[in-house]
Amino acid sequence: MKEFAVFWGCTIPARFPFIEKSVRTVLNGMGLPWRDCEGFTCCPEKSLINNIDHGLWVLTGARNIAIVDEQGLDLVSPCTGCISNLATIKGELHVDHRKKEEVNSMLKEVGRKFTGRAGLNHLVPFFHDKVGAFRIKSAIKKDFRGMRFAVHYGCHMMRPYHALKNDDPLEPKKFDTLISWLGGESVNYMTKLTCCGQGLDRVDQHPTALQMARVKLKELKSIGVDAMVLCCPSCFLQFDNNQFLMEKEGESYGIPVLYFTDLLGLAMGYSPEELGLNQHRISVDGFLEKWERLWAARDTEKKIAEEFKEEGAFI
Amino acid sequence: MIEEHLDFNLLRKCADCGACYNVCPSCLYIEGYDPRAVIKDILKGDFEKWLHSEHIWQCLECHQCLELCYQHYGFENAMTAMRLLATKKGIHPAQVKRGWDMFVKTGRLGEPAMGQRKRLGLPEPKKSGKEEFLKLLAIYKERKAQEKNRGEAEL
Ligand code: SF4
Ligand code: SF4
């Protein structure tokens, strides 16, 4: 496997360092060849920067990509926004040579060069494609048989497709497949591919952001799932923090929210604390208890079967 | 000026189509959000009022419309163009300006939470590219100013 840099972005280290911890724990636990790189800035965020100055948006992204280009690394991000922005910028420069030259003439003045050789991917399709079923299944000690998950893809994991090319943009499958490798059931639900709506919180429209959060939470509450699993800090903000704000106002949904590596890490045998689960606003205790209960029941079943066998029963 | 940002041929087809209404989350769940109404006004040359509307900031840039669209165009292009024109006139949510200010000062939209990191046992974050970014920003601004001067001289 080619060595890769992890692009943390701004939101995870600033607001959700426990997600960073969860990702680090799993990457190290699986022994993957990854590195932290010096010199990154904001990806930059599309809705804020691109709406004001497209040229600066492209230039900043190109500089971030140049850092991994120079070191011959690929880049993997646990943030859907970061990876979508970087891939969009890379795609734009690939088809527009004049723009690429212009960008490089500026980058040259700070000693950098964008080639766009580095492969860019989000953590989830990366685990699906590059880590793969065999390594993941071999790393699992305790799977999630009997547990129901609501996968929330996060729009920018696989859109825009022309830039990312990592899953079907309207009917993605890879995240669901990962859940099935972990033994869990990824339930189908109507609003599965609906955007989280967190962007509204960045443009001073908090009540509308909450309204969007409700769309999914209401459906999940009514169909009943053990947890929602997602792969983006913005979506996490929307479903964990904002769900908590609503809960405080007496509007309770009780849907635990897990980051992808939380689930994988638990299956690998890491404790909830090692994955920072105790820092989530919406309690994950109910989820963990059910999981423990299922495994305890399996142990009892096994014991009974063994006792029967000792007594000569045909089972 | 608006033609710089939008392809009117594609927009015209869009005004007749409307397939996106069924996949666009903001169309489905936010009252009054209607990109096609904006597009029709753009085609009429009567879009000024939208620059002041909160609706142009409700496009989530989720790209559902782009992926579904048979022209690979999408409602979002019209909304992005509206936001660009609005910000050029200084009309935008206060939060957008705050984010922008922080970005051009620090190269980031938030600094690592050091206390929490320590408690979690996370390593020191790697040095950011702030200084180099600020240098690059100065170069970029200079180029833009030069271009503008050249443009004015040619006029
Ligand atoms: S990108 Fe904007 S206009 Fe397009 S579907 Fe998403 S919210 Fe709707
Ligand atoms: S963006 Fe494309 S699919 Fe959507 S309404 Fe316009 S033409 Fe139709």
Short mmCIF file of C-alpha atoms and ligand atoms in Angstrom, two decimals:
data_model
loop_
_atom_site.label_atom_id
_atom_site.label_comp_id
_atom_site.label_asym_id
_atom_site.label_seq_id
_atom_site.Cartn_x
_atom_site.Cartn_y
_atom_site.Cartn_z
CA MET A 1 0.00 0.00 0.00
CA LYS A 2 1.28 3.46 -0.92
CA GLU A 3 2.14 5.69 1.99
CA PHE A 4 -0.42 8.42 2.65
CA ALA A 5 -0.80 11.66 4.54
CA VAL A 6 -3.88 12.30 6.64
CA PHE A 7 -5.51 15.66 5.99
CA TRP A 8 -7.34 16.50 9.22
CA GLY A 9 -8.80 19.83 8.10
CA CYS A 10 -9.87 22.55 10.54
CA THR A 11 -13.04 21.22 12.15
CA ILE A 12 -11.83 17.88 13.52
CA PRO A 13 -8.77 19.19 15.43
CA ALA A 14 -10.60 22.33 16.56
CA ARG A 15 -13.98 20.96 17.58
CA PHE A 16 -13.83 17.17 17.61
CA PRO A 17 -10.32 16.08 18.62
CA PHE A 18 -11.94 12.85 19.87
CA ILE A 19 -12.71 11.95 16.24
CA GLU A 20 -9.04 12.51 15.48
CA LYS A 21 -8.22 10.18 18.34
CA SER A 22 -10.59 7.54 17.03
CA VAL A 23 -9.10 7.73 13.51
CA ARG A 24 -5.51 7.66 14.79
CA THR A 25 -6.23 4.69 17.04
CA VAL A 26 -7.65 2.66 14.17
CA LEU A 27 -5.01 3.64 11.59
CA ASN A 28 -2.25 2.70 14.02
CA GLY A 29 -4.04 -0.41 15.22
CA MET A 30 -4.28 -1.66 11.65
CA GLY A 31 -0.64 -0.82 11.04
CA LEU A 32 -1.37 1.35 7.99
CA PRO A 33 1.48 3.39 6.44
CA TRP A 34 0.34 6.91 7.21
CA ARG A 35 1.97 10.18 8.13
CA ASP A 36 1.17 13.55 9.60
CA CYS A 37 2.37 16.36 7.37
CA GLU A 38 3.54 19.86 8.20
CA GLY A 39 2.31 22.90 6.36
CA PHE A 40 -1.37 22.30 5.59
CA THR A 41 -3.92 25.09 5.85
CA CYS A 42 -7.72 25.05 5.53
CA CYS A 43 -8.65 22.97 2.45
CA PRO A 44 -10.31 25.69 1.91
CA GLU A 45 -13.97 25.51 2.80
CA LYS A 46 -16.06 25.98 -0.31
CA SER A 47 -19.17 27.70 0.95
CA LEU A 48 -17.16 30.39 2.74
CA ILE A 49 -14.12 30.99 0.56
CA ASN A 50 -15.32 30.04 -2.92
CA ASN A 51 -18.37 32.27 -2.60
CA ILE A 52 -16.08 35.22 -2.12
CA ASP A 53 -12.96 34.51 -4.15
CA HIS A 54 -12.74 31.53 -6.49
CA GLY A 55 -9.11 32.20 -7.45
CA LEU A 56 -7.91 32.12 -3.86
CA TRP A 57 -9.93 28.98 -3.21
CA VAL A 58 -8.16 27.18 -6.05
CA LEU A 59 -4.71 28.51 -5.15
CA THR A 60 -4.97 27.50 -1.49
CA GLY A 61 -6.18 24.01 -2.36
CA ALA A 62 -3.44 23.58 -4.95
CA ARG A 63 -0.85 24.49 -2.32
CA ASN A 64 -2.18 21.82 0.05
CA ILE A 65 -2.06 19.20 -2.71
CA ALA A 66 1.46 20.32 -3.70
CA ILE A 67 2.66 19.39 -0.20
CA VAL A 68 1.76 15.72 -0.69
CA ASP A 69 2.74 15.78 -4.38
CA GLU A 70 6.29 16.73 -3.44
CA GLN A 71 6.61 13.92 -0.92
CA GLY A 72 5.20 11.28 -3.23
CA LEU A 73 2.33 10.56 -0.85
CA ASP A 74 -1.37 9.99 -1.38
CA LEU A 75 -3.81 11.94 0.72
CA VAL A 76 -6.70 10.60 2.79
CA SER A 77 -9.11 12.76 4.74
CA PRO A 78 -11.62 11.88 7.46
CA CYS A 79 -13.60 14.99 6.42
CA THR A 80 -15.93 14.83 3.42
CA GLY A 81 -15.79 18.59 2.85
CA CYS A 82 -11.99 18.67 2.71
CA ILE A 83 -11.70 15.81 0.26
CA SER A 84 -14.45 17.09 -2.02
CA ASN A 85 -12.90 20.56 -2.15
CA LEU A 86 -9.38 19.30 -2.79
CA ALA A 87 -10.53 16.86 -5.47
CA THR A 88 -12.66 19.52 -7.18
CA ILE A 89 -9.69 21.88 -7.28
CA LYS A 90 -7.39 19.16 -8.59
CA GLY A 91 -9.93 18.31 -11.29
CA GLU A 92 -10.31 21.94 -12.29
CA LEU A 93 -6.56 22.37 -12.70
CA HIS A 94 -6.23 19.16 -14.65
CA VAL A 95 -8.59 20.32 -17.37
CA ASP A 96 -7.42 23.93 -17.48
CA HIS A 97 -3.73 24.14 -18.31
CA ARG A 98 -3.64 27.89 -18.39
CA LYS A 99 -5.02 28.07 -14.92
CA LYS A 100 -2.59 25.41 -13.77
CA GLU A 101 0.33 27.39 -15.13
CA GLU A 102 -0.92 30.54 -13.50
CA VAL A 103 -1.32 28.77 -10.16
CA ASN A 104 2.11 27.22 -10.44
CA SER A 105 3.73 30.53 -11.29
CA MET A 106 2.47 31.84 -7.94
CA LEU A 107 3.30 28.66 -6.03
CA LYS A 108 6.83 28.83 -7.43
CA GLU A 109 7.40 32.03 -5.52
CA VAL A 110 6.95 30.09 -2.27
CA GLY A 111 8.93 27.13 -3.56
CA ARG A 112 6.09 24.74 -4.39
CA LYS A 113 4.68 23.02 -7.42
CA PHE A 114 1.30 21.45 -8.08
CA THR A 115 1.45 18.35 -10.25
CA GLY A 116 -1.70 16.63 -9.06
CA ARG A 117 0.01 13.24 -8.94
CA ALA A 118 -1.22 12.47 -5.46
CA GLY A 119 -4.29 10.28 -5.19
CA LEU A 120 -6.97 11.86 -3.01
CA ASN A 121 -9.63 9.92 -1.19
CA HIS A 122 -11.98 10.01 1.74
CA LEU A 123 -11.32 7.63 4.59
CA VAL A 124 -14.43 5.50 4.02
CA PRO A 125 -13.93 4.57 0.34
CA PHE A 126 -10.22 4.30 1.14
CA PHE A 127 -10.97 1.61 3.74
CA HIS A 128 -13.26 -0.10 1.29
CA ASP A 129 -10.89 -0.03 -1.70
CA LYS A 130 -7.40 -0.05 -0.26
CA VAL A 131 -7.60 -1.68 3.15
CA GLY A 132 -10.18 -4.16 1.94
CA ALA A 133 -12.38 -6.90 3.34
CA PHE A 134 -9.62 -9.33 4.28
CA ARG A 135 -7.58 -6.96 6.43
CA ILE A 136 -10.64 -5.47 8.04
CA LYS A 137 -12.25 -8.81 8.85
CA SER A 138 -8.96 -10.16 10.18
CA ALA A 139 -8.66 -7.21 12.56
CA ILE A 140 -12.12 -7.73 14.09
CA LYS A 141 -12.46 -9.39 17.46
CA LYS A 142 -16.12 -8.73 18.16
CA ASP A 143 -18.50 -7.97 15.34
CA PHE A 144 -21.87 -6.23 15.29
CA ARG A 145 -24.19 -9.10 14.44
CA GLY A 146 -27.72 -8.20 15.46
CA MET A 147 -27.16 -4.45 15.44
CA ARG A 148 -29.01 -2.03 13.15
CA PHE A 149 -27.21 1.00 11.75
CA ALA A 150 -28.37 4.02 9.79
CA VAL A 151 -25.55 4.97 7.47
CA HIS A 152 -25.37 8.66 6.66
CA TYR A 153 -23.03 9.12 3.68
CA GLY A 154 -22.36 12.83 3.74
CA CYS A 155 -22.80 14.45 0.33
CA HIS A 156 -19.17 15.33 -0.19
CA MET A 157 -17.77 11.88 0.38
CA MET A 158 -18.67 10.99 -3.23
CA ARG A 159 -19.93 14.20 -4.85
CA PRO A 160 -19.09 15.73 -7.23
CA TYR A 161 -18.41 12.44 -8.97
CA HIS A 162 -16.39 13.91 -11.84
CA ALA A 163 -13.77 14.96 -9.28
CA LEU A 164 -13.91 12.13 -6.74
CA LYS A 165 -14.85 9.06 -8.80
CA ASN A 166 -14.98 6.92 -5.69
CA ASP A 167 -18.58 5.65 -5.46
CA ASP A 168 -21.91 6.01 -7.23
CA PRO A 169 -22.91 9.63 -6.58
CA LEU A 170 -26.64 8.94 -6.37
CA GLU A 171 -26.59 5.40 -5.06
CA PRO A 172 -23.38 4.88 -3.09
CA LYS A 173 -22.66 1.43 -1.68
CA LYS A 174 -19.23 1.36 -0.08
CA PHE A 175 -20.14 2.59 3.39
CA ASP A 176 -22.94 0.02 3.59
CA THR A 177 -20.54 -2.69 2.49
CA LEU A 178 -18.12 -1.72 5.26
CA ILE A 179 -20.92 -2.04 7.81
CA SER A 180 -21.72 -5.51 6.51
CA TRP A 181 -18.03 -6.50 6.83
CA LEU A 182 -18.33 -5.48 10.47
CA GLY A 183 -21.29 -7.81 10.80
CA GLY A 184 -23.87 -5.05 11.24
CA GLU A 185 -27.03 -4.38 9.30
CA SER A 186 -27.21 -1.15 7.34
CA VAL A 187 -30.90 -0.37 7.26
CA ASN A 188 -32.54 1.23 4.28
CA TYR A 189 -34.46 4.39 4.98
CA MET A 190 -36.13 7.03 2.88
CA THR A 191 -34.00 10.02 3.77
CA LYS A 192 -30.74 8.07 3.73
CA LEU A 193 -29.11 10.21 1.04
CA THR A 194 -30.54 13.52 2.18
CA CYS A 195 -27.94 16.15 3.01
CA CYS A 196 -27.44 16.74 6.75
CA GLY A 197 -28.12 20.46 6.28
CA GLN A 198 -25.35 21.65 8.57
CA GLY A 199 -24.29 24.25 5.99
CA LEU A 200 -27.19 26.37 7.17
CA ASP A 201 -25.46 26.79 10.50
CA ARG A 202 -22.60 28.49 8.67
CA VAL A 203 -24.82 31.17 7.15
CA ASP A 204 -26.65 32.30 10.30
CA GLN A 205 -29.71 30.11 9.71
CA HIS A 206 -29.65 27.96 12.83
CA PRO A 207 -33.40 27.28 13.10
CA THR A 208 -33.43 26.04 9.49
CA ALA A 209 -30.39 23.86 10.23
CA LEU A 210 -32.34 22.25 13.07
CA GLN A 211 -35.31 21.77 10.78
CA MET A 212 -33.05 19.81 8.40
CA ALA A 213 -31.61 17.73 11.26
CA ARG A 214 -35.16 16.77 12.25
CA VAL A 215 -35.92 15.33 8.82
CA LYS A 216 -33.57 12.43 9.35
CA LEU A 217 -33.82 12.09 13.12
CA LYS A 218 -37.60 11.80 12.99
CA GLU A 219 -37.49 9.03 10.44
CA LEU A 220 -34.79 7.15 12.32
CA LYS A 221 -36.67 7.41 15.58
CA SER A 222 -39.77 5.98 13.97
CA ILE A 223 -38.06 3.04 12.25
CA GLY A 224 -35.76 2.30 15.19
CA VAL A 225 -32.00 1.96 14.77
CA ASP A 226 -29.21 1.31 17.27
CA ALA A 227 -27.02 4.13 15.98
CA MET A 228 -26.33 6.46 13.12
CA VAL A 229 -22.89 6.06 11.53
CA LEU A 230 -21.31 8.86 9.57
CA CYS A 231 -17.96 10.02 8.25
CA CYS A 232 -17.77 13.80 8.41
CA PRO A 233 -17.28 16.39 11.17
CA SER A 234 -19.96 18.71 9.75
CA CYS A 235 -22.53 15.93 9.72
CA PHE A 236 -21.38 15.01 13.22
CA LEU A 237 -21.95 18.58 14.37
CA GLN A 238 -25.42 18.48 12.89
CA PHE A 239 -26.51 15.15 14.35
CA ASP A 240 -24.65 15.03 17.66
CA ASN A 241 -24.39 18.66 18.81
CA ASN A 242 -27.60 19.89 17.26
CA GLN A 243 -29.53 16.81 18.34
CA PHE A 244 -28.25 17.54 21.84
CA LEU A 245 -29.45 21.16 21.64
CA MET A 246 -32.91 19.93 20.72
CA GLU A 247 -32.81 17.32 23.47
CA LYS A 248 -32.10 20.06 26.00
CA GLU A 249 -35.24 21.81 24.80
CA GLY A 250 -37.24 18.67 25.48
CA GLU A 251 -37.26 17.35 21.92
CA SER A 252 -35.61 13.97 22.29
CA TYR A 253 -34.64 11.55 19.51
CA GLY A 254 -32.11 9.37 21.34
CA ILE A 255 -30.07 8.41 18.28
CA PRO A 256 -26.41 7.77 19.19
CA VAL A 257 -24.03 9.13 16.54
CA LEU A 258 -20.83 7.29 15.70
CA TYR A 259 -17.95 8.14 13.42
CA PHE A 260 -16.95 5.26 11.11
CA THR A 261 -13.70 4.50 12.99
CA ASP A 262 -15.60 4.41 16.31
CA LEU A 263 -17.41 1.36 15.05
CA LEU A 264 -14.35 -0.27 13.52
CA GLY A 265 -12.30 0.53 16.63
CA LEU A 266 -14.88 -1.06 18.95
CA ALA A 267 -14.95 -4.16 16.77
CA MET A 268 -11.13 -4.31 16.96
CA GLY A 269 -11.38 -4.38 20.75
CA TYR A 270 -10.58 -0.77 21.72
CA SER A 271 -12.47 0.61 24.67
CA PRO A 272 -15.07 3.39 24.21
CA GLU A 273 -12.71 5.77 26.05
CA GLU A 274 -9.81 4.98 23.74
CA LEU A 275 -12.05 6.07 20.88
CA GLY A 276 -13.33 9.17 22.65
CA LEU A 277 -16.92 7.95 22.73
CA ASN A 278 -17.44 9.40 26.19
CA GLN A 279 -17.06 12.86 24.61
CA HIS A 280 -20.10 12.57 22.35
CA ARG A 281 -23.01 14.77 23.41
CA ILE A 282 -25.65 12.15 22.71
CA SER A 283 -25.01 9.22 25.01
CA VAL A 284 -23.83 6.02 23.37
CA ASP A 285 -24.41 3.96 26.53
CA GLY A 286 -27.63 2.34 25.32
CA PHE A 287 -25.90 1.28 22.13
CA LEU A 288 -22.95 -0.23 24.00
CA GLU A 289 -25.21 -2.00 26.49
CA LYS A 290 -27.20 -3.68 23.74
CA TRP A 291 -24.00 -4.80 22.07
CA GLU A 292 -22.69 -6.25 25.33
CA ARG A 293 -26.02 -7.94 25.97
CA LEU A 294 -26.01 -9.63 22.58
CA TRP A 295 -22.53 -10.97 23.18
CA ALA A 296 -23.34 -12.08 26.72
CA ALA A 297 -26.37 -13.98 25.39
CA ARG A 298 -24.17 -15.66 22.79
CA ASP A 299 -21.73 -16.70 25.51
CA THR A 300 -24.53 -18.21 27.57
CA GLU A 301 -25.85 -20.03 24.52
CA LYS A 302 -22.41 -21.45 23.88
CA LYS A 303 -22.01 -22.57 27.45
CA ILE A 304 -25.34 -24.34 27.49
CA ALA A 305 -24.50 -26.06 24.21
CA GLU A 306 -21.19 -27.24 25.65
CA GLU A 307 -22.85 -28.61 28.76
CA PHE A 308 -25.35 -30.49 26.64
CA LYS A 309 -22.55 -31.89 24.57
CA GLU A 310 -20.72 -33.09 27.65
CA GLU A 311 -23.84 -34.91 28.65
CA GLY A 312 -23.97 -36.61 25.27
CA ALA A 313 -26.72 -34.64 23.57
CA PHE A 314 -26.73 -34.62 19.79
CA ILE A 315 -26.33 -30.91 18.96
CA MET B 1 -21.58 40.62 -15.47
CA ILE B 2 -23.96 37.79 -14.71
CA GLU B 3 -23.16 36.18 -18.08
CA GLU B 4 -19.61 35.75 -16.84
CA HIS B 5 -20.87 33.29 -14.26
CA LEU B 6 -23.71 31.53 -16.01
CA ASP B 7 -24.43 29.77 -19.29
CA PHE B 8 -27.80 31.11 -20.42
CA ASN B 9 -28.39 28.27 -22.87
CA LEU B 10 -28.22 25.74 -20.08
CA LEU B 11 -30.26 27.94 -17.81
CA ARG B 12 -33.04 28.18 -20.36
CA LYS B 13 -33.35 24.40 -20.47
CA CYS B 14 -33.29 24.37 -16.71
CA ALA B 15 -36.19 26.82 -16.55
CA ASP B 16 -38.26 24.34 -18.56
CA CYS B 17 -37.14 21.20 -16.76
CA GLY B 18 -37.40 21.28 -12.99
CA ALA B 19 -36.46 17.65 -12.39
CA CYS B 20 -34.29 18.77 -9.49
CA TYR B 21 -37.26 19.62 -7.31
CA ASN B 22 -37.53 15.96 -6.46
CA VAL B 23 -33.98 15.48 -5.22
CA CYS B 24 -32.98 18.89 -3.88
CA PRO B 25 -33.14 18.73 -0.07
CA SER B 26 -33.70 22.45 0.29
CA CYS B 27 -36.58 22.38 -2.24
CA LEU B 28 -38.10 19.46 -0.38
CA TYR B 29 -37.76 20.74 3.17
CA ILE B 30 -37.31 24.52 3.21
CA GLU B 31 -40.30 26.69 2.53
CA GLY B 32 -39.81 29.29 -0.16
CA TYR B 33 -36.61 27.81 -1.55
CA ASP B 34 -37.13 27.74 -5.31
CA PRO B 35 -34.05 27.89 -7.57
CA ARG B 36 -36.17 27.77 -10.72
CA ALA B 37 -37.91 30.98 -9.76
CA VAL B 38 -34.46 32.53 -9.38
CA ILE B 39 -33.40 31.13 -12.75
CA LYS B 40 -36.47 32.56 -14.47
CA ASP B 41 -35.71 35.96 -12.98
CA ILE B 42 -32.10 35.73 -14.11
CA LEU B 43 -33.27 35.01 -17.64
CA LYS B 44 -35.55 38.05 -17.47
CA GLY B 45 -32.65 40.14 -16.19
CA ASP B 46 -34.55 40.81 -13.00
CA PHE B 47 -32.54 39.10 -10.29
CA GLU B 48 -31.46 42.00 -8.04
CA LYS B 49 -34.06 41.16 -5.40
CA TRP B 50 -32.60 37.72 -4.92
CA LEU B 51 -29.24 39.13 -3.88
CA HIS B 52 -30.88 40.21 -0.63
CA SER B 53 -32.77 36.99 -0.09
CA GLU B 54 -31.85 34.45 2.58
CA HIS B 55 -32.85 31.74 0.09
CA ILE B 56 -29.69 32.01 -2.01
CA TRP B 57 -27.74 30.96 1.10
CA GLN B 58 -29.92 27.88 1.58
CA CYS B 59 -28.36 25.91 -1.26
CA LEU B 60 -26.41 23.25 0.64
CA GLU B 61 -23.98 22.65 -2.22
CA CYS B 62 -24.83 18.99 -1.87
CA HIS B 63 -24.50 18.47 -5.66
CA GLN B 64 -27.57 16.22 -5.89
CA CYS B 65 -28.87 18.43 -8.69
CA LEU B 66 -25.55 18.39 -10.54
CA GLU B 67 -25.40 14.60 -10.54
CA LEU B 68 -29.01 14.13 -11.57
CA CYS B 69 -29.00 16.75 -14.32
CA TYR B 70 -28.94 15.58 -17.93
CA GLN B 71 -26.86 18.67 -18.76
CA HIS B 72 -24.58 18.04 -15.78
CA TYR B 73 -25.47 21.54 -14.75
CA GLY B 74 -27.64 21.72 -11.69
CA PHE B 75 -29.74 24.31 -9.85
CA GLU B 76 -26.72 25.05 -7.74
CA ASN B 77 -24.93 27.01 -10.46
CA ALA B 78 -27.56 29.72 -10.36
CA MET B 79 -27.44 29.88 -6.58
CA THR B 80 -23.63 30.06 -6.51
CA ALA B 81 -23.68 32.89 -9.05
CA MET B 82 -26.20 34.78 -6.93
CA ARG B 83 -24.05 34.39 -3.83
CA LEU B 84 -20.95 35.58 -5.69
CA LEU B 85 -22.72 38.69 -6.94
CA ALA B 86 -24.18 39.33 -3.49
CA THR B 87 -20.82 39.09 -1.73
CA LYS B 88 -19.27 41.37 -4.36
CA LYS B 89 -21.81 43.95 -3.27
CA GLY B 90 -21.08 43.25 0.37
CA ILE B 91 -24.41 41.52 1.02
CA HIS B 92 -23.84 38.31 2.99
CA PRO B 93 -24.50 36.68 6.35
CA ALA B 94 -22.24 38.09 9.09
CA GLN B 95 -20.88 34.61 9.75
CA VAL B 96 -19.51 34.33 6.22
CA LYS B 97 -17.50 37.49 6.74
CA ARG B 98 -16.21 36.23 10.10
CA GLY B 99 -15.08 32.97 8.50
CA TRP B 100 -13.41 34.82 5.64
CA ASP B 101 -11.59 37.18 8.03
CA MET B 102 -10.26 34.32 10.08
CA PHE B 103 -9.18 32.46 6.94
CA VAL B 104 -7.17 35.34 5.46
CA LYS B 105 -5.56 36.03 8.83
CA THR B 106 -4.64 32.49 9.87
CA GLY B 107 -5.09 30.23 6.85
CA ARG B 108 -7.56 28.19 8.88
CA LEU B 109 -11.14 28.28 10.11
CA GLY B 110 -10.33 27.16 13.63
CA GLU B 111 -7.31 26.43 15.78
CA PRO B 112 -6.67 23.00 17.33
CA ALA B 113 -8.28 22.63 20.78
CA MET B 114 -5.06 22.27 22.76
CA GLY B 115 -6.49 21.57 26.22
CA GLN B 116 -8.84 18.89 24.98
CA ARG B 117 -6.10 17.35 22.86
CA LYS B 118 -3.84 17.04 25.87
CA ARG B 119 -6.54 15.40 27.94
CA LEU B 120 -7.13 12.91 25.14
CA GLY B 121 -3.42 12.16 24.90
CA LEU B 122 -3.17 13.41 21.30
CA PRO B 123 0.22 14.52 19.98
CA GLU B 124 1.12 18.16 19.26
CA PRO B 125 -0.50 19.12 15.97
CA LYS B 126 1.95 19.60 13.09
CA LYS B 127 2.89 23.16 12.28
CA SER B 128 0.37 24.75 9.91
CA GLY B 129 1.32 26.49 6.69
CA LYS B 130 0.18 29.87 7.97
CA GLU B 131 3.31 31.91 7.15
CA GLU B 132 3.71 30.50 3.69
CA PHE B 133 0.00 30.95 3.05
CA LEU B 134 0.16 34.61 4.03
CA LYS B 135 3.08 35.11 1.65
CA LEU B 136 1.14 33.41 -1.13
CA LEU B 137 -1.92 35.53 -0.35
CA ALA B 138 0.16 38.71 -0.73
CA ILE B 139 1.46 37.46 -4.11
CA TYR B 140 -2.08 36.64 -5.19
CA LYS B 141 -3.39 40.05 -4.22
CA GLU B 142 -0.58 41.75 -6.07
CA ARG B 143 -1.32 39.75 -9.23
CA LYS B 144 -4.98 40.61 -9.00
CA ALA B 145 -4.21 44.30 -8.61
CA GLN B 146 -1.91 44.16 -11.63
CA GLU B 147 -4.58 42.46 -13.71
CA LYS B 148 -7.10 45.06 -12.71
CA ASN B 149 -4.75 47.90 -13.65
CA ARG B 150 -4.04 46.27 -16.99
CA GLY B 151 -7.74 45.85 -17.60
CA GLU B 152 -8.41 49.49 -16.83
CA ALA B 153 -5.53 50.65 -19.03
CA GLU B 154 -6.93 48.66 -21.94
CA LEU B 155 -10.32 50.28 -21.53
S1 SF4 C 1 -26.71 21.74 -4.47
FE1 SF4 C 1 -28.20 23.22 -3.75
S2 SF4 C 1 -29.70 23.40 -5.39
FE2 SF4 C 1 -28.52 21.53 -5.77
S3 SF4 C 1 -29.73 19.90 -4.81
FE3 SF4 C 1 -28.24 20.60 -3.28
S4 SF4 C 1 -29.31 22.18 -2.11
FE4 SF4 C 1 -30.47 21.85 -4.00
S1 SF4 C 2 -30.41 21.53 -13.13
FE1 SF4 C 2 -30.67 20.09 -14.81
S2 SF4 C 2 -32.05 18.48 -14.02
FE2 SF4 C 2 -32.19 20.23 -12.63
S3 SF4 C 2 -33.93 21.41 -13.37
FE3 SF4 C 2 -32.09 22.26 -14.35
S4 SF4 C 2 -31.91 21.19 -16.29
FE4 SF4 C 2 -33.32 20.00 -15.01
#
